[in-house]
Coordinates of C-alpha atoms and ligand atoms in Angstrom, one line a residue:
X1 CA 24.0 -72.1 -10.9
X2 CA 26.7 -70.8 -7.6
X3 CA 26.3 -67.7 -6.3
X4 CA 29.1 -64.9 -7.4
X5 CA 29.7 -62.5 -5.5
X6 CA 32.6 -61.0 -7.5
X7 CA 33.2 -61.7 -11.1
X8 CA 36.6 -60.9 -12.3
X9 CA 38.5 -61.0 -15.9
X10 CA 41.3 -58.8 -16.0
X11 CA 40.7 -55.5 -17.1
X12 CA 36.9 -55.5 -15.5
X13 CA 36.2 -56.1 -12.3
X14 CA 32.1 -56.6 -11.2
X15 CA 30.9 -57.1 -7.7
X16 CA 27.0 -58.1 -6.8
X17 CA 25.6 -55.4 -4.7
X18 CA 24.8 -56.7 -1.0
X19 CA 23.3 -54.1 0.4
X20 CA 20.2 -54.8 -2.2
X21 CA 20.3 -57.9 -1.5
X22 CA 18.2 -59.8 -1.5
X23 CA 15.6 -57.7 -3.4
X24 CA 17.7 -57.0 -6.4
X25 CA 21.2 -58.8 -8.1
X26 CA 22.6 -55.4 -9.5
X27 CA 26.6 -55.9 -10.5
X28 CA 28.3 -52.9 -10.3
X29 CA 31.4 -52.1 -11.6
X30 CA 35.1 -51.7 -9.7
X31 CA 37.6 -49.7 -11.8
X32 CA 39.9 -48.1 -10.0
X33 CA 41.5 -48.6 -6.1
X34 CA 39.3 -45.4 -5.1
X35 CA 36.0 -47.8 -6.2
X36 CA 37.1 -50.9 -4.2
X37 CA 37.9 -48.4 -1.1
X38 CA 34.4 -47.3 -0.9
X39 CA 32.7 -50.6 -2.2
X40 CA 34.5 -52.0 1.0
X41 CA 33.8 -49.0 3.3
X42 CA 30.2 -48.7 2.4
X43 CA 29.6 -53.0 2.8
X44 CA 28.7 -53.1 -0.8
X45 CA 31.1 -56.2 -0.4
X46 CA 32.0 -57.5 2.8
X47 CA 32.8 -60.4 4.4
X48 CA 36.8 -60.9 5.4
X49 CA 38.7 -62.8 2.1
X50 CA 35.9 -60.7 0.1
X51 CA 36.9 -57.7 1.3
X52 CA 40.9 -58.9 0.6
X53 CA 40.1 -60.2 -2.9
X54 CA 38.4 -57.4 -3.5
X55 CA 40.7 -54.9 -2.8
X56 CA 43.7 -56.8 -4.9
X57 CA 41.5 -56.8 -8.0
X58 CA 39.9 -52.9 -7.9
X59 CA 44.1 -52.2 -7.6
X60 CA 45.1 -54.8 -10.9
X61 CA 41.8 -53.4 -12.8
X62 CA 43.2 -49.7 -12.0
X63 CA 46.2 -50.9 -14.0
X64 CA 45.1 -52.9 -16.5
X65 CA 44.1 -49.0 -17.9
X66 CA 47.5 -47.1 -17.5
X67 CA 49.1 -50.0 -19.4
X68 CA 49.3 -47.9 -22.6
X69 CA 51.1 -45.2 -19.9
X70 CA 53.1 -47.6 -18.7
X71 CA 56.5 -46.5 -20.8
X72 CA 55.8 -43.2 -18.2
X73 CA 56.9 -45.0 -15.4
X74 CA 60.3 -46.9 -14.4
X75 CA 59.9 -50.5 -12.6
X76 CA 60.2 -48.2 -9.0
X77 CA 57.9 -45.6 -9.8
X78 CA 55.4 -48.0 -11.0
X79 CA 56.7 -50.0 -7.5
X80 CA 55.4 -46.9 -5.3
X81 CA 51.9 -45.6 -7.1
X82 CA 51.2 -49.6 -6.1
X83 CA 52.2 -49.3 -2.6
X84 CA 50.5 -46.0 -2.1
X85 CA 47.3 -47.6 -3.4
X86 CA 47.5 -50.9 -1.5
X87 CA 47.8 -48.4 1.5
X88 CA 45.4 -47.2 1.0
X89 CA 42.8 -49.6 0.4
X90 CA 44.4 -51.3 3.7
X91 CA 42.7 -48.2 5.6
X92 CA 39.4 -49.1 4.5
X93 CA 37.9 -51.4 7.0
X94 CA 40.3 -53.0 10.0
X95 CA 39.8 -56.2 12.1
X96 CA 39.7 -58.7 9.0
X97 CA 43.8 -59.5 8.4
X98 CA 42.9 -60.9 5.1
X99 CA 43.2 -57.2 3.9
X100 CA 46.5 -56.3 5.4
X101 CA 48.1 -59.7 4.7
X102 CA 47.4 -59.9 1.4
X103 CA 48.9 -55.8 1.2
X104 CA 51.9 -57.4 2.4
X105 CA 52.2 -60.5 -0.1
X106 CA 51.7 -58.2 -3.0
X107 CA 54.0 -55.5 -1.7
X108 CA 56.8 -58.2 -1.3
X109 CA 56.2 -59.8 -4.5
X110 CA 56.4 -56.2 -6.3
X111 CA 59.1 -55.0 -4.5
X112 CA 61.0 -58.3 -5.4
X113 CA 60.1 -57.7 -9.5
X114 CA 60.9 -54.0 -8.8
X115 CA 64.5 -54.7 -8.1
X116 CA 65.2 -57.3 -10.2
X117 CA 68.0 -56.8 -13.0
X118 CA 66.0 -55.6 -15.7
X119 CA 62.6 -55.2 -14.7
X120 CA 59.9 -52.7 -16.2
X121 CA 56.9 -51.6 -15.4
X122 CA 55.3 -53.4 -17.3
X123 CA 57.0 -56.9 -15.6
X124 CA 55.6 -55.2 -12.2
X125 CA 52.4 -54.9 -13.0
X126 CA 52.0 -58.4 -14.4
X127 CA 53.9 -59.6 -11.2
X128 CA 51.1 -57.2 -8.9
X129 CA 48.3 -58.8 -11.5
X130 CA 49.2 -62.3 -11.7
X131 CA 49.4 -62.3 -7.6
X132 CA 46.3 -60.4 -7.5
X133 CA 44.3 -62.6 -9.6
X134 CA 46.1 -66.0 -7.6
X135 CA 44.0 -64.7 -4.4
X136 CA 40.7 -65.5 -6.5
X137 CA 41.3 -68.9 -7.6
X138 CA 43.1 -69.9 -3.8
X139 CA 40.3 -68.9 -2.0
X140 CA 37.3 -71.2 -3.8
X141 CA 39.8 -74.1 -3.7
X142 CA 41.0 -73.3 0.4
X143 CA 37.2 -73.1 1.1
X144 CA 36.0 -76.3 -0.1
X145 CA 38.8 -77.8 1.5
X146 CA 37.8 -76.2 4.7
X147 CA 34.0 -77.2 3.9
X148 CA 35.4 -81.2 3.8
X149 CA 37.7 -80.9 6.6
X150 CA 34.9 -79.2 8.9
X151 CA 31.8 -81.6 7.8
X152 CA 34.2 -84.7 8.2
X153 CA 35.5 -83.9 11.9
X154 CA 32.1 -82.8 13.4
X155 CA 30.5 -86.1 11.5
X156 CA 33.7 -88.0 13.4
X157 CA 33.5 -86.2 16.6
X158 CA 29.4 -85.8 18.0
X159 CA 28.5 -89.3 18.6
X160 CA 25.6 -91.1 17.5
X161 CA 25.1 -89.4 14.7
X162 CA 24.8 -89.9 11.1
X163 CA 23.3 -86.1 10.0
X164 CA 23.7 -83.3 12.4
X165 CA 21.8 -79.5 12.8
X166 CA 24.2 -76.9 12.9
X167 CA 23.5 -73.3 13.5
X168 CA 25.1 -70.2 11.7
X169 CA 26.0 -66.5 12.9
X170 CA 26.4 -63.5 10.1
X171 CA 27.6 -64.3 6.6
X172 CA 30.2 -66.4 5.3
X173 CA 29.3 -68.2 1.9
X174 CA 29.6 -67.5 -1.6
X175 CA 28.9 -63.4 -1.2
X176 CA 32.1 -63.3 1.5
X177 CA 34.2 -64.6 -0.5
X178 CA 35.7 -65.7 -3.8
X179 CA 33.0 -69.2 -3.6
X180 CA 31.6 -72.0 -1.6
X181 CA 32.3 -70.2 1.8
X182 CA 34.2 -71.2 5.4
X183 CA 31.6 -71.8 7.8
X184 CA 29.0 -71.7 5.0
X185 CA 31.2 -74.0 3.0
X186 CA 31.0 -76.3 6.1
X187 CA 27.2 -76.2 5.8
X188 CA 27.4 -76.7 2.1
X189 CA 29.5 -80.1 2.2
X190 CA 27.2 -81.8 5.3
X191 CA 24.8 -81.3 2.4
X192 CA 26.4 -82.5 -0.2
X193 CA 27.0 -85.8 1.5
X194 CA 23.8 -86.0 3.1
X195 CA 25.0 -85.4 6.3
X196 CA 22.7 -82.6 7.2
X197 CA 19.4 -82.5 9.3
X198 CA 18.7 -78.5 9.1
X199 CA 20.9 -75.5 9.3
X200 CA 19.5 -72.4 11.4
X201 CA 20.6 -68.6 10.9
X202 CA 20.9 -65.8 13.1
X203 CA 19.5 -62.6 11.8
X204 CA 22.6 -60.6 12.5
X205 CA 21.6 -57.6 13.4
X206 CA 22.3 -54.7 13.1
X207 CA 23.5 -54.9 9.1
X208 CA 21.1 -58.2 9.2
X209 CA 24.0 -60.5 7.1
X210 CA 21.9 -63.2 7.9
X211 CA 18.4 -63.0 6.9
X212 CA 19.7 -60.6 3.8
X213 CA 22.5 -62.9 2.5
X214 CA 22.9 -66.1 4.6
X215 CA 19.2 -66.8 3.8
X216 CA 19.2 -66.2 0.5
X217 CA 22.1 -68.2 0.1
X218 CA 20.7 -70.8 1.9
X219 CA 17.7 -70.6 0.0
X220 CA 19.4 -70.9 -3.4
X221 CA 21.1 -74.1 -2.6
X222 CA 17.9 -75.4 -1.6
X223 CA 19.5 -76.6 1.5
X224 CA 17.0 -76.9 4.7
X225 CA 16.8 -73.7 6.9
X226 CA 15.2 -71.6 8.9
X227 CA 15.8 -68.2 10.2
X228 CA 15.6 -67.2 14.1
X229 CA 16.6 -63.2 15.3
X230 CA 20.0 -62.9 17.6
X231 CA 18.2 -63.3 20.2
X232 CA 16.6 -66.7 20.1
X233 CA 20.1 -68.9 20.2
X234 CA 19.5 -69.8 23.5
X235 CA 16.0 -71.0 23.4
X236 CA 16.9 -73.4 20.4
X237 CA 20.0 -75.0 21.7
X238 CA 17.8 -75.2 24.7
X239 CA 15.3 -77.1 22.8
X240 CA 18.1 -79.3 21.7
X241 CA 17.5 -78.1 18.0
X242 CA 21.4 -77.2 17.3
X243 CA 24.5 -80.5 17.3
X244 CA 26.7 -77.8 16.6
X245 CA 27.8 -73.6 16.0
X246 CA 30.0 -72.9 12.8
X247 CA 30.9 -69.1 12.2
X248 CA 33.6 -67.5 10.4
X249 CA 36.3 -65.4 10.8
X250 CA 37.9 -62.1 10.7
X251 CA 40.8 -63.0 12.6
X252 CA 42.7 -65.5 14.4
X253 CA 45.6 -64.6 16.4
X254 CA 48.3 -67.1 18.0
X255 CA 46.3 -68.2 20.7
X256 CA 43.2 -68.6 18.9
X257 CA 41.4 -65.9 20.1
X258 CA 38.7 -65.1 16.9
X259 CA 37.5 -61.8 15.7
X260 CA 34.4 -62.1 14.1
X261 CA 30.5 -60.5 13.3
X262 CA 29.9 -59.1 16.6
X263 CA 27.5 -61.5 18.1
X264 CA 29.9 -64.2 17.7
X265 CA 31.0 -64.3 21.5
X266 CA 27.3 -64.8 23.1
X267 CA 26.9 -67.6 20.6
X268 CA 30.3 -69.3 21.7
X269 CA 29.4 -69.1 25.1
X270 CA 25.6 -70.8 25.1
X271 CA 27.4 -73.5 23.0
X272 CA 30.0 -74.3 25.9
X273 CA 26.6 -74.3 28.9
X274 CA 24.6 -76.2 26.4
X275 CA 27.9 -78.4 25.4
X276 CA 27.6 -77.5 21.7
X277 CA 30.6 -77.6 19.9
X278 CA 31.9 -75.2 18.4
X279 CA 34.3 -74.5 15.6
X280 CA 35.8 -71.8 13.7
X281 CA 36.2 -72.2 10.3
X282 CA 38.8 -69.6 8.2
X283 CA 41.7 -70.4 5.5
X284 CA 44.8 -69.3 7.0
X285 CA 44.9 -65.7 5.3
X286 CA 42.5 -65.5 8.2
X287 CA 45.4 -66.0 11.0
X288 CA 47.5 -63.4 12.5
X289 CA 50.3 -64.9 14.0
X290 CA 52.1 -61.5 14.6
X291 CA 49.3 -60.5 17.1
X292 CA 49.5 -62.8 20.4
X293 CA 46.1 -62.4 22.0
X294 CA 42.0 -61.0 21.1
X295 CA 42.5 -58.2 23.0
X296 CA 44.8 -56.7 20.9
X297 CA 42.8 -56.5 18.3
X298 CA 41.8 -53.6 16.4
X299 CA 37.5 -53.8 16.8
X300 CA 35.7 -51.4 14.0
X301 CA 33.1 -49.3 15.1
X302 CA 30.4 -48.0 13.2
X303 CA 28.1 -45.6 12.7
X304 CA 25.4 -45.3 15.4
X305 CA 22.4 -44.9 12.4
X306 CA 23.3 -48.3 11.4
X307 CA 21.8 -49.4 14.5
X308 CA 18.4 -47.6 14.8
X309 CA 17.5 -47.8 11.1
X310 CA 16.3 -50.3 9.3
X311 CA 15.7 -51.2 5.5
X312 CA 13.6 -52.9 2.4
X313 CA 11.3 -53.1 0.7
X314 CA 7.6 -52.4 1.4
X315 CA 4.9 -55.0 2.3
X316 CA 1.5 -54.8 0.3
X317 CA -0.1 -58.0 2.0
X318 CA 0.9 -61.3 3.9
X319 CA -0.3 -63.7 1.8
X320 CA -0.3 -67.2 3.6
X321 CA 3.5 -67.5 4.6
X322 CA 4.7 -64.7 2.0
X323 CA 5.1 -61.4 2.1
X324 CA 3.7 -59.2 -1.5
X325 CA 6.4 -56.6 -1.5
X326 CA 6.6 -53.9 -3.5
X327 CA 10.1 -53.7 -5.1
X328 CA 10.1 -50.7 -6.7
X329 CA 9.7 -49.0 -3.3
X330 CA 12.8 -49.7 -0.6
X331 CA 12.1 -47.6 2.6
X332 CA 14.8 -46.9 5.4
X333 CA 13.2 -46.5 8.3
X334 CA 13.7 -45.7 12.0
X335 CA 13.4 -48.1 15.0
X336 CA 14.5 -46.7 17.7
X337 CA 13.4 -44.0 20.1
X338 CA 15.3 -40.9 19.2
X339 CA 18.1 -39.5 21.3
X340 CA 18.8 -42.9 22.9
X341 CA 22.6 -43.5 22.7
X342 CA 24.0 -46.5 20.4
X343 CA 26.9 -47.8 20.4
X344 CA 27.9 -50.3 17.6
X345 CA 31.3 -52.2 17.6
X346 CA 31.4 -54.5 14.2
X347 CA 32.5 -57.7 15.9
X348 CA 33.2 -59.2 19.0
X349 CA 36.4 -61.3 20.0
X350 CA 35.5 -65.0 21.2
X351 CA 38.7 -66.3 23.6
X352 CA 40.1 -69.5 22.1
X353 CA 38.8 -71.3 25.4
X354 CA 35.0 -71.4 23.9
X355 CA 36.9 -72.8 20.1
X356 CA 36.7 -76.5 20.5
X357 CA 38.7 -76.6 16.6
X358 CA 40.1 -73.8 14.0
X359 CA 40.0 -75.6 10.7
X360 CA 41.5 -74.0 8.0
X361 CA 42.2 -75.3 4.4
X362 CA 45.2 -77.3 6.3
X363 CA 42.9 -79.5 8.2
X364 CA 41.8 -78.8 11.7
X365 CA 43.6 -77.2 14.4
X366 CA 42.6 -78.6 18.3
X367 CA 43.9 -77.8 21.3
X368 CA 46.9 -80.0 23.1
X369 CA 46.0 -81.8 26.0
X370 CA 46.8 -77.4 28.1
X371 CA 43.8 -76.6 26.0
X372 CA 46.3 -74.3 23.7
X373 CA 46.3 -74.1 19.8
X374 CA 49.8 -74.5 18.3
X375 CA 48.2 -72.5 14.9
X376 CA 51.7 -72.2 13.7
X377 CA 51.7 -75.8 12.4
X378 CA 49.0 -75.5 10.8
X379 CA 51.1 -75.6 7.9
X380 CA 50.8 -79.1 8.2
X381 CA 47.6 -81.3 8.1
X382 CA 46.7 -81.2 12.2
X383 CA 43.7 -83.1 10.7
Ligands
MRU401 O1 31.3 -56.8 8.9 P1 31.0 -58.0 7.7 O2 29.7 -58.2 6.9 O3 31.9 -58.0 6.4 O4 31.8 -59.0 8.3 C1 31.5 -60.8 8.4 C2 31.9 -61.4 9.2 O5 31.9 -61.2 10.8 C3 32.2 -63.0 8.7 O6 31.5 -63.8 9.3 C4 34.1 -62.9 8.7 O7 34.3 -61.7 7.6 C5 34.2 -64.1 7.9 S1 33.2 -65.0 6.3 C6 34.1 -66.1 5.3

């Protein structure tokens, strides 16, 4: 059974609590946009596409509970209500562009309906909910295309190998999206076409999306995989264990510079040094054509305490290659010297010059002879 981070039917939104993974699979109810805001802010749900979808659906769910009271609103009145809630949701996390893109798109659809002669609060809510629900459906289909395009391009490009090994960073799978995943979607596609030798995932400090979430997804899918700490990436490349690095994106700007989980940039430098392909996999909803350069991306700074602490169940015993865990007691321990200063940017920016391909649901974007990406042309298939 595939993992589902987001369970939605009209009027009911439940999300898998990613803070509890991999030890517990608990779904939490999201009834309002406020619930959605805090779930995103506190990383109960995370990953650029999933953040946008949960934000949009949290408001869709809140609006469903207003159905009985919609006669109290005009079409313009409910438009105002929706816009305020979307603006609020948009402040939850700043770096991933999918959220602000979804907000802009939903606001435009709602404004159009509210301005239509004969529209009602009911019809405006219908348009909002339809738009938010379409985002959920489109994301899974887009990810399957990303997976297939990316796998096909890698196999064609890495000469002389029918099967390859890849390294990935952070979590870009079913848990970060509506399903299937982006960079992890490429790994899934390679695996399902029997073209994957091995997947390596980094631990991804400080939030451990790699060891907690990607490792969980890889084990769940039965994909041959190995976890490394972030500091082991250079060593495994030097040992020639990796043919390509595939990562996701929180924001790809017009020139191809890409913001993704902190640590992505160092992997791109390492890949270049070792002559390994470096691929960014992201839906076109992660592309921000309004920002020209990566230096203009707002990088989210997170709390200092995320860096100095680590949480998990108590280890009772080491039994062979397994740990006997006491799942009833989740502990948080401090790993740093008290008083040390901390810097905790959640993302970094990989310059376009270090990226070989940007894979979207439309195809594989490559650079021209002058080394430039043409992301505006991604409405046509570039594969
Ligand atoms: O802080 P997070 O966990 O939301 O960061 C997630 C990432 O950086 C992912 O790589 C990115 O959002 C792509 S998810 C398909």
